PDB file of C-alpha atoms in Angstrom:
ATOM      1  CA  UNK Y   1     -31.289 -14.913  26.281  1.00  0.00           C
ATOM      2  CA  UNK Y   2     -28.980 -12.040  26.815  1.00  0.00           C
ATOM      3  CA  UNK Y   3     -30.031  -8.541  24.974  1.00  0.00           C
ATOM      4  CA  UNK Y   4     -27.841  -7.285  21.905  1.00  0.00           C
ATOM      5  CA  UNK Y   5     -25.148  -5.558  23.008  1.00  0.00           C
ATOM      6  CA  UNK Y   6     -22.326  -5.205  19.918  1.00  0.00           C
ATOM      7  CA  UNK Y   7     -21.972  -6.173  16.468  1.00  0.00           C
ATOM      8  CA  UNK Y   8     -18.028  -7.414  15.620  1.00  0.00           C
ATOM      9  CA  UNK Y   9     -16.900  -7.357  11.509  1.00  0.00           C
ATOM     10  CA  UNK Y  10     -14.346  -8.894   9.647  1.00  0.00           C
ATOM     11  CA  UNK Y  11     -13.245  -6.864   6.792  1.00  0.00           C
ATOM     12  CA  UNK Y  12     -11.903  -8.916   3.895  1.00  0.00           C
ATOM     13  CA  UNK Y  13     -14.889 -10.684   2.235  1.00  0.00           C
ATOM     14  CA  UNK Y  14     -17.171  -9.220   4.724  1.00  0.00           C
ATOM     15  CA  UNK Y  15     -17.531  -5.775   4.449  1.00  0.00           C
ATOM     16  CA  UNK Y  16     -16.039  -5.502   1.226  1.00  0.00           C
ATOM     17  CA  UNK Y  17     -15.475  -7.848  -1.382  1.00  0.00           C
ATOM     18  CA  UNK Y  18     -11.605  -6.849  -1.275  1.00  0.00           C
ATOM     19  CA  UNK Y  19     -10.130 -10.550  -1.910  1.00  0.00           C
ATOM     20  CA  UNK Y  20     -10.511 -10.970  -6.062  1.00  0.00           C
ATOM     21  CA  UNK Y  21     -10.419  -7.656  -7.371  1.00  0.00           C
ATOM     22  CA  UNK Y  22      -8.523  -5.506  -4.631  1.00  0.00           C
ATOM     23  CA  UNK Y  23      -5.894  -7.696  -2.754  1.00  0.00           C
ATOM     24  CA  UNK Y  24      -5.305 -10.316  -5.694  1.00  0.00           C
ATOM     25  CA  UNK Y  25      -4.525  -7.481  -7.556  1.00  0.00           C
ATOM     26  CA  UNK Y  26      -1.987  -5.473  -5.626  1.00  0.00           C
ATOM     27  CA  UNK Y  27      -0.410  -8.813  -4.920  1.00  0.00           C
ATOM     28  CA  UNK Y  28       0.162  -8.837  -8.650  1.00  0.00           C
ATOM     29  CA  UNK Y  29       1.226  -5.328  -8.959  1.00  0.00           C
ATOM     30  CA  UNK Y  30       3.802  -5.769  -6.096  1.00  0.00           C
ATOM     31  CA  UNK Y  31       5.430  -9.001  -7.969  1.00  0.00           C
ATOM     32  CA  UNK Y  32       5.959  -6.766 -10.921  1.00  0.00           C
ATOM     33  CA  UNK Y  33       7.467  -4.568  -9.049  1.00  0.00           C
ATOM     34  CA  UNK Y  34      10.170  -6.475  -7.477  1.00  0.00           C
ATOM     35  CA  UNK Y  35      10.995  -8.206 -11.167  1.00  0.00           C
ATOM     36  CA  UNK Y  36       8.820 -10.797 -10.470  1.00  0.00           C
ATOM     37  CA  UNK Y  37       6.945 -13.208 -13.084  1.00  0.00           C
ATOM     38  CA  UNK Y  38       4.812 -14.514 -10.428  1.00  0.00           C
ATOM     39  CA  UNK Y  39       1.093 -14.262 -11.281  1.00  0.00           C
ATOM     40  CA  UNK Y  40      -1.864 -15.416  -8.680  1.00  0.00           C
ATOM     41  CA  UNK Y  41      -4.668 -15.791 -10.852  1.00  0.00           C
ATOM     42  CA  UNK Y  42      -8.279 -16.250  -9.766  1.00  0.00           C
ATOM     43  CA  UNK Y  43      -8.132 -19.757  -9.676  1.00  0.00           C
ATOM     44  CA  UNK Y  44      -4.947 -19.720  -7.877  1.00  0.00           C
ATOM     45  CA  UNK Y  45      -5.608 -17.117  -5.257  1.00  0.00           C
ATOM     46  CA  UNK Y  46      -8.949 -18.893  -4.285  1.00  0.00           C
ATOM     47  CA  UNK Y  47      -6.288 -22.229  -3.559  1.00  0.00           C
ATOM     48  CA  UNK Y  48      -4.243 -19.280  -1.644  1.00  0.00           C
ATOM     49  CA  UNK Y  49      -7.316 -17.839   0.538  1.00  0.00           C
ATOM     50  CA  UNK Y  50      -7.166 -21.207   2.286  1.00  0.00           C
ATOM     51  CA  UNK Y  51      -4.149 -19.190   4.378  1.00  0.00           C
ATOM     52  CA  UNK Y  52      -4.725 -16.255   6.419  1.00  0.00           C
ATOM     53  CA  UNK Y  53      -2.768 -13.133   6.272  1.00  0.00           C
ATOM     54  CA  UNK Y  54      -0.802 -12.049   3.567  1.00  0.00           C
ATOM     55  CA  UNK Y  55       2.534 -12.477   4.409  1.00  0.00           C
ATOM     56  CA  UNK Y  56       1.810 -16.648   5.579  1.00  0.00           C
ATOM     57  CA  UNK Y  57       0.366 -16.636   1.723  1.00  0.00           C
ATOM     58  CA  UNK Y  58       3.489 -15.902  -0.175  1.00  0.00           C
ATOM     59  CA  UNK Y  59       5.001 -17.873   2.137  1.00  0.00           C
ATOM     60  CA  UNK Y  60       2.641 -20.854   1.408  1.00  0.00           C
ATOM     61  CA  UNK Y  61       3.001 -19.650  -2.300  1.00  0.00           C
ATOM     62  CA  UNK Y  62       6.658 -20.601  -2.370  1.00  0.00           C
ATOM     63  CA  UNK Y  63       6.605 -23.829  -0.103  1.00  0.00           C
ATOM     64  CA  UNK Y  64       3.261 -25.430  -2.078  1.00  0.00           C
ATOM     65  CA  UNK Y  65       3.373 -23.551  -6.119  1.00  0.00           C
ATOM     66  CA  UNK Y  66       6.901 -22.352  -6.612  1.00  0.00           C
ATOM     67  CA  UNK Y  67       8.901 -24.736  -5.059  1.00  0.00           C
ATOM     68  CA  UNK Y  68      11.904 -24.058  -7.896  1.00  0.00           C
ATOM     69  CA  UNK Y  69      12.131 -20.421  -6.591  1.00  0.00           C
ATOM     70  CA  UNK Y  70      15.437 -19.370  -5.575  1.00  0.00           C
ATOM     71  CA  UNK Y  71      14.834 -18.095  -1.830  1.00  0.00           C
ATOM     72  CA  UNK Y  72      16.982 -15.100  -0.776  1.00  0.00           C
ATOM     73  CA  UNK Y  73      19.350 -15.428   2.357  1.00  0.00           C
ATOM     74  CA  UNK Y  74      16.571 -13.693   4.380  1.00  0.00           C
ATOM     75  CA  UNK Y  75      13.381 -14.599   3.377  1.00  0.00           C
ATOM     76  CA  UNK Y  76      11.464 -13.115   6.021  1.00  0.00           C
ATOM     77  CA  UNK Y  77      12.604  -9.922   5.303  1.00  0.00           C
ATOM     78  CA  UNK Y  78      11.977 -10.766   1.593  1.00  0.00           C
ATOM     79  CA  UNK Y  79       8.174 -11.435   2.108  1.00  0.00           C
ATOM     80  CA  UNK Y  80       8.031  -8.574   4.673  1.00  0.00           C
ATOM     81  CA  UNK Y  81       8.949  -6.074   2.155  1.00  0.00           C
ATOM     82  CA  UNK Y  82       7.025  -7.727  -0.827  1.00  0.00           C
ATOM     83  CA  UNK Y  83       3.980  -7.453   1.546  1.00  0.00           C
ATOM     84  CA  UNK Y  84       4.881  -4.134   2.077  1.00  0.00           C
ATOM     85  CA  UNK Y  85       4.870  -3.124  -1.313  1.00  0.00           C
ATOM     86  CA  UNK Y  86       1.634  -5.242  -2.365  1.00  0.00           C
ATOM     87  CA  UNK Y  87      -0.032  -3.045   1.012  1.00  0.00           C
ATOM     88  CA  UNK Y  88       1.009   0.211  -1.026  1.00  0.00           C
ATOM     89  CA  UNK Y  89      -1.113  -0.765  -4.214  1.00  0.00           C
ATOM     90  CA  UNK Y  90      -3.939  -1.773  -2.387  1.00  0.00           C
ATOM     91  CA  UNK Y  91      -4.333   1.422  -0.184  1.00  0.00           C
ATOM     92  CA  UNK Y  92      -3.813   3.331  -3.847  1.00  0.00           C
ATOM     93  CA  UNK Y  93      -6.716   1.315  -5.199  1.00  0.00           C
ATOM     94  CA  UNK Y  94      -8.665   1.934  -2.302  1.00  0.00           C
ATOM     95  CA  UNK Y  95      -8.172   5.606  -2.569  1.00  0.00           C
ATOM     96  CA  UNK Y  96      -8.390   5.539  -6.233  1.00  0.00           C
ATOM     97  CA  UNK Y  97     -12.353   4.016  -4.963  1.00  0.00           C
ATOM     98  CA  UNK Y  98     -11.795   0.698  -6.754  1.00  0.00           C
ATOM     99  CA  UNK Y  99     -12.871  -1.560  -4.199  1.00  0.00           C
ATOM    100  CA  UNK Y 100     -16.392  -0.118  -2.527  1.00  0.00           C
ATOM    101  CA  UNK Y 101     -18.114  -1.570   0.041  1.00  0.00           C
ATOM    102  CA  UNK Y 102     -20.998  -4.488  -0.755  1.00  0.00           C
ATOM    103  CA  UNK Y 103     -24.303  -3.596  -0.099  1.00  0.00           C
ATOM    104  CA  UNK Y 104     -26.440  -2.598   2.571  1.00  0.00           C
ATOM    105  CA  UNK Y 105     -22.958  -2.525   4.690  1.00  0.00           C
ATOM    106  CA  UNK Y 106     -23.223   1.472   5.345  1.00  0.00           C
ATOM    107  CA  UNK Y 107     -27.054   1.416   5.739  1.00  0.00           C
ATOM    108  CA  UNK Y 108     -26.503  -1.847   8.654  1.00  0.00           C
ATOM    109  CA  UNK Y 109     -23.840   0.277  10.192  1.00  0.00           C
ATOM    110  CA  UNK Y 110     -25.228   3.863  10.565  1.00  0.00           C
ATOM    111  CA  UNK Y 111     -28.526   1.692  11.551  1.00  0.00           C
ATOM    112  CA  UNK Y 112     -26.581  -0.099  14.039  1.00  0.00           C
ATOM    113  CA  UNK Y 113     -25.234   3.034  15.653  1.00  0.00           C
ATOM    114  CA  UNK Y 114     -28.704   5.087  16.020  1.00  0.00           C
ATOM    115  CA  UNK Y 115     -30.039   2.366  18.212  1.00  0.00           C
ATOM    116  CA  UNK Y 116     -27.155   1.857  20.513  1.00  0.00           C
ATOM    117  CA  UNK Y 117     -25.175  -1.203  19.462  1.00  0.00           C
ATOM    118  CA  UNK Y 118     -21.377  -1.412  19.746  1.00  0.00           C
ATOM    119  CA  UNK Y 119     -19.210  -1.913  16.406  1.00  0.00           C
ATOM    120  CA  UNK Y 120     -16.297  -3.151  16.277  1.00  0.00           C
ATOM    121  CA  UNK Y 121     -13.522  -4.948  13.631  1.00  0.00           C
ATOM    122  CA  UNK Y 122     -11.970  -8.124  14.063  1.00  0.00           C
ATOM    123  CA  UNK Y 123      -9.728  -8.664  11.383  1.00  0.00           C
ATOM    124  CA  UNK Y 124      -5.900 -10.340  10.401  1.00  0.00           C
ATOM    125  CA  UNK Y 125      -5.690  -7.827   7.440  1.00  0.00           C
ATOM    126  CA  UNK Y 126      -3.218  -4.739   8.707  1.00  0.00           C
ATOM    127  CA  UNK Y 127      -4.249  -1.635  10.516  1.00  0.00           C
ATOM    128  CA  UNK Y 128      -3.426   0.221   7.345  1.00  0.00           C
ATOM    129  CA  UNK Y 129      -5.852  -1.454   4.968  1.00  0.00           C
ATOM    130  CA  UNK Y 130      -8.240  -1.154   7.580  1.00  0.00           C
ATOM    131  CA  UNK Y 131      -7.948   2.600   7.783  1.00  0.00           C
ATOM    132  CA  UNK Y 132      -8.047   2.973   4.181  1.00  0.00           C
ATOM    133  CA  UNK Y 133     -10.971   0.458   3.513  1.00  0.00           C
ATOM    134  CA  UNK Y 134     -13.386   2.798   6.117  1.00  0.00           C
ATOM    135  CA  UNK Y 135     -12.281   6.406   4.882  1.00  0.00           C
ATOM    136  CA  UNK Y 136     -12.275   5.784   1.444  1.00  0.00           C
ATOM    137  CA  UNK Y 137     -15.133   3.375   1.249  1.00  0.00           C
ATOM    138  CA  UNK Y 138     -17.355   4.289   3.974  1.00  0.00           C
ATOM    139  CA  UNK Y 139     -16.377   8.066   5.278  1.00  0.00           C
ATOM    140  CA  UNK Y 140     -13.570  10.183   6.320  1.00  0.00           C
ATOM    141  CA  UNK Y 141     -14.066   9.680   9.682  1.00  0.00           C
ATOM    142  CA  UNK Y 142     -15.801   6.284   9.671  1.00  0.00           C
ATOM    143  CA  UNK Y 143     -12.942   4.663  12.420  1.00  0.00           C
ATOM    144  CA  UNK Y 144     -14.324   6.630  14.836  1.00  0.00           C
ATOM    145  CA  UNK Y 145     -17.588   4.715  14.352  1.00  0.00           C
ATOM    146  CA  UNK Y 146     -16.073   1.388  15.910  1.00  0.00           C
ATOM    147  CA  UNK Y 147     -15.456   0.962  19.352  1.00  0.00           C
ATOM    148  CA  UNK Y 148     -12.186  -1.728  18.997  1.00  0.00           C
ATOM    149  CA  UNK Y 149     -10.339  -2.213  15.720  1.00  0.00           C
ATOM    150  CA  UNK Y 150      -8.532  -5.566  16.144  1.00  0.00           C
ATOM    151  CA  UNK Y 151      -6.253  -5.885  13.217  1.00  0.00           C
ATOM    152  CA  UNK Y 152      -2.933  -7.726  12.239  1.00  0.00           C
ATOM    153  CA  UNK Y 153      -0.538  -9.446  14.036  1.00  0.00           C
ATOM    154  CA  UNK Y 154      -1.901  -8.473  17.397  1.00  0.00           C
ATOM    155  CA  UNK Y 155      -2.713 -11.700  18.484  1.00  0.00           C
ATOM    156  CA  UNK Y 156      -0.776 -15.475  18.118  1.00  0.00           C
ATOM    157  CA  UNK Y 157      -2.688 -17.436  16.220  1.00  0.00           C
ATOM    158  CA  UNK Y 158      -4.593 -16.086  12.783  1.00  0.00           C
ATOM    159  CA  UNK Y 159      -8.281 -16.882  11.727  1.00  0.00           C
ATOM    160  CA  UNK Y 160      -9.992 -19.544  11.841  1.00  0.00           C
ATOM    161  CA  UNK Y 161      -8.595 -19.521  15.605  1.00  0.00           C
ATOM    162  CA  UNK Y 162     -10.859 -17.063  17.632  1.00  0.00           C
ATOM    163  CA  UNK Y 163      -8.281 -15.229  19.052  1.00  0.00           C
ATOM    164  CA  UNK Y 164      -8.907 -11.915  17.648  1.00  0.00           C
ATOM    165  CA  UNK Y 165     -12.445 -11.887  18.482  1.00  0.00           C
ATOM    166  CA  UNK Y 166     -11.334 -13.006  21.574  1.00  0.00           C
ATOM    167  CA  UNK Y 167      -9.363  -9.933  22.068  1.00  0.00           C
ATOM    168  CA  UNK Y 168     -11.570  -7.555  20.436  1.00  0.00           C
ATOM    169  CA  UNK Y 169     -14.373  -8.673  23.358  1.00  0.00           C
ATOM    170  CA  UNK Y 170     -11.608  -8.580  26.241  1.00  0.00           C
ATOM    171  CA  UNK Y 171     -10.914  -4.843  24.672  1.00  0.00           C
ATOM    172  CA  UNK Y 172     -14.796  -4.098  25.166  1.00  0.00           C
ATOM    173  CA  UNK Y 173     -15.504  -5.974  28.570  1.00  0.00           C
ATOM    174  CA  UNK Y 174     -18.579  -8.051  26.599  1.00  0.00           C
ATOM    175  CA  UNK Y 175     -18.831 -11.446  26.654  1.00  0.00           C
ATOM    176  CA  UNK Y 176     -19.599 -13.786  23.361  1.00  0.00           C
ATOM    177  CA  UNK Y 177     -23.321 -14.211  23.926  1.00  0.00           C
ATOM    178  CA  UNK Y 178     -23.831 -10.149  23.700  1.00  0.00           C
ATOM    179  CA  UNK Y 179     -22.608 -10.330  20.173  1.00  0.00           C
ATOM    180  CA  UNK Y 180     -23.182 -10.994  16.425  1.00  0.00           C
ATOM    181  CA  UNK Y 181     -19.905 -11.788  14.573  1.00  0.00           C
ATOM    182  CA  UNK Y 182     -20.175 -11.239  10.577  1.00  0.00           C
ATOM    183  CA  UNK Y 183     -17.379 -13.601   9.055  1.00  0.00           C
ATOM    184  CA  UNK Y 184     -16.825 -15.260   5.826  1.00  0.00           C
ATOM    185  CA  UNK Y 185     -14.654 -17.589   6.875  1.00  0.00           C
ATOM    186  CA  UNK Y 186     -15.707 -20.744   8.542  1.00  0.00           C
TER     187      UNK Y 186
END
């Protein structure tokens, strides 16, 4: 068996419980801000999680629970700038310390650096909620800790396809069975 080499983490639901309470929320708060009545509630947004990244969700929003919306000429740019505006909240509410990380994360990581291992982030959330999540939550200069940050659109195909854990072990020259992934999603 090969030796422990790196340790690879998603971020939403993984290191912090940012789903429910952080990006459910700014969702929310963007809708209202772009005179929308749209409202994900908890119930709803778990139906939602079933799509990765948070532009394909309002998209799946408006083909699966508001079919009757009226769809602008160019709804692309439509979702691009609601997403926009949702990724503004969140990064408030991150600085603003709302969403912390769970337990034992900053303990596993500082742990994980004192003996040698390789961190790094595999995520479809954007490099900007990345950034914020690890200075606000963990430390000011906590990106530095991770070797690779793998984030957004920088691959084709979105979790569950392996792609950008794929990438993130091209980007450190390791191969799968040197590594410990920490996902929530299946």
């Amino acid at each position: 068996m090969a030796e422990l080499q790196a340790l690879i983490f998603d971020v939403d639901g993984t290191l912090a419980d940012t789903e429910r309470d952080g990006h459910r929320v700014a969702f929310n708060k963007a809708f209202a801000d772009a005179g929308l009545d749209w409202d994900w509630s908890v119930e709803l947004y778990g139906q939602l999680l079933e799509v990765t990244g948070g532009k394909e969700r309002i998209r799946f929003y408006l083909d699966h629970f508001n079919t009757g919306f009226e769809r602008p000429d160019d709804l692309d740019s439509f979702i691009v700038d609601l997403h926009k505006k949702k990724t503004a909240h969140y990064t408030n509410m991150l600085a603003e310390g709302a969403i912390p990380m769970r337990s034992g994360v900053k303990r596993l990581l500082q742990e994980a650096r004192e003996v040698g291992l390789r961190l790094a982030i595999a995520t479809t959330t954007t490099p900007s909620n990345v950034s914020a999540l690890l200075q606000h939550s963990l430390d000011a200069d906590a990106e530095g800790w991770f070797e690779v940050i793998a984030a957004g659109d920088i691959v084709p195909a979105k979790k569950p396809a392996p792609d950008i854990y794929s990438w993130a072990m091209q980007q450190m020259d390791i191969s799968p069975d040197v590594c410990v992934a920490f996902e929530d999603s299946e």
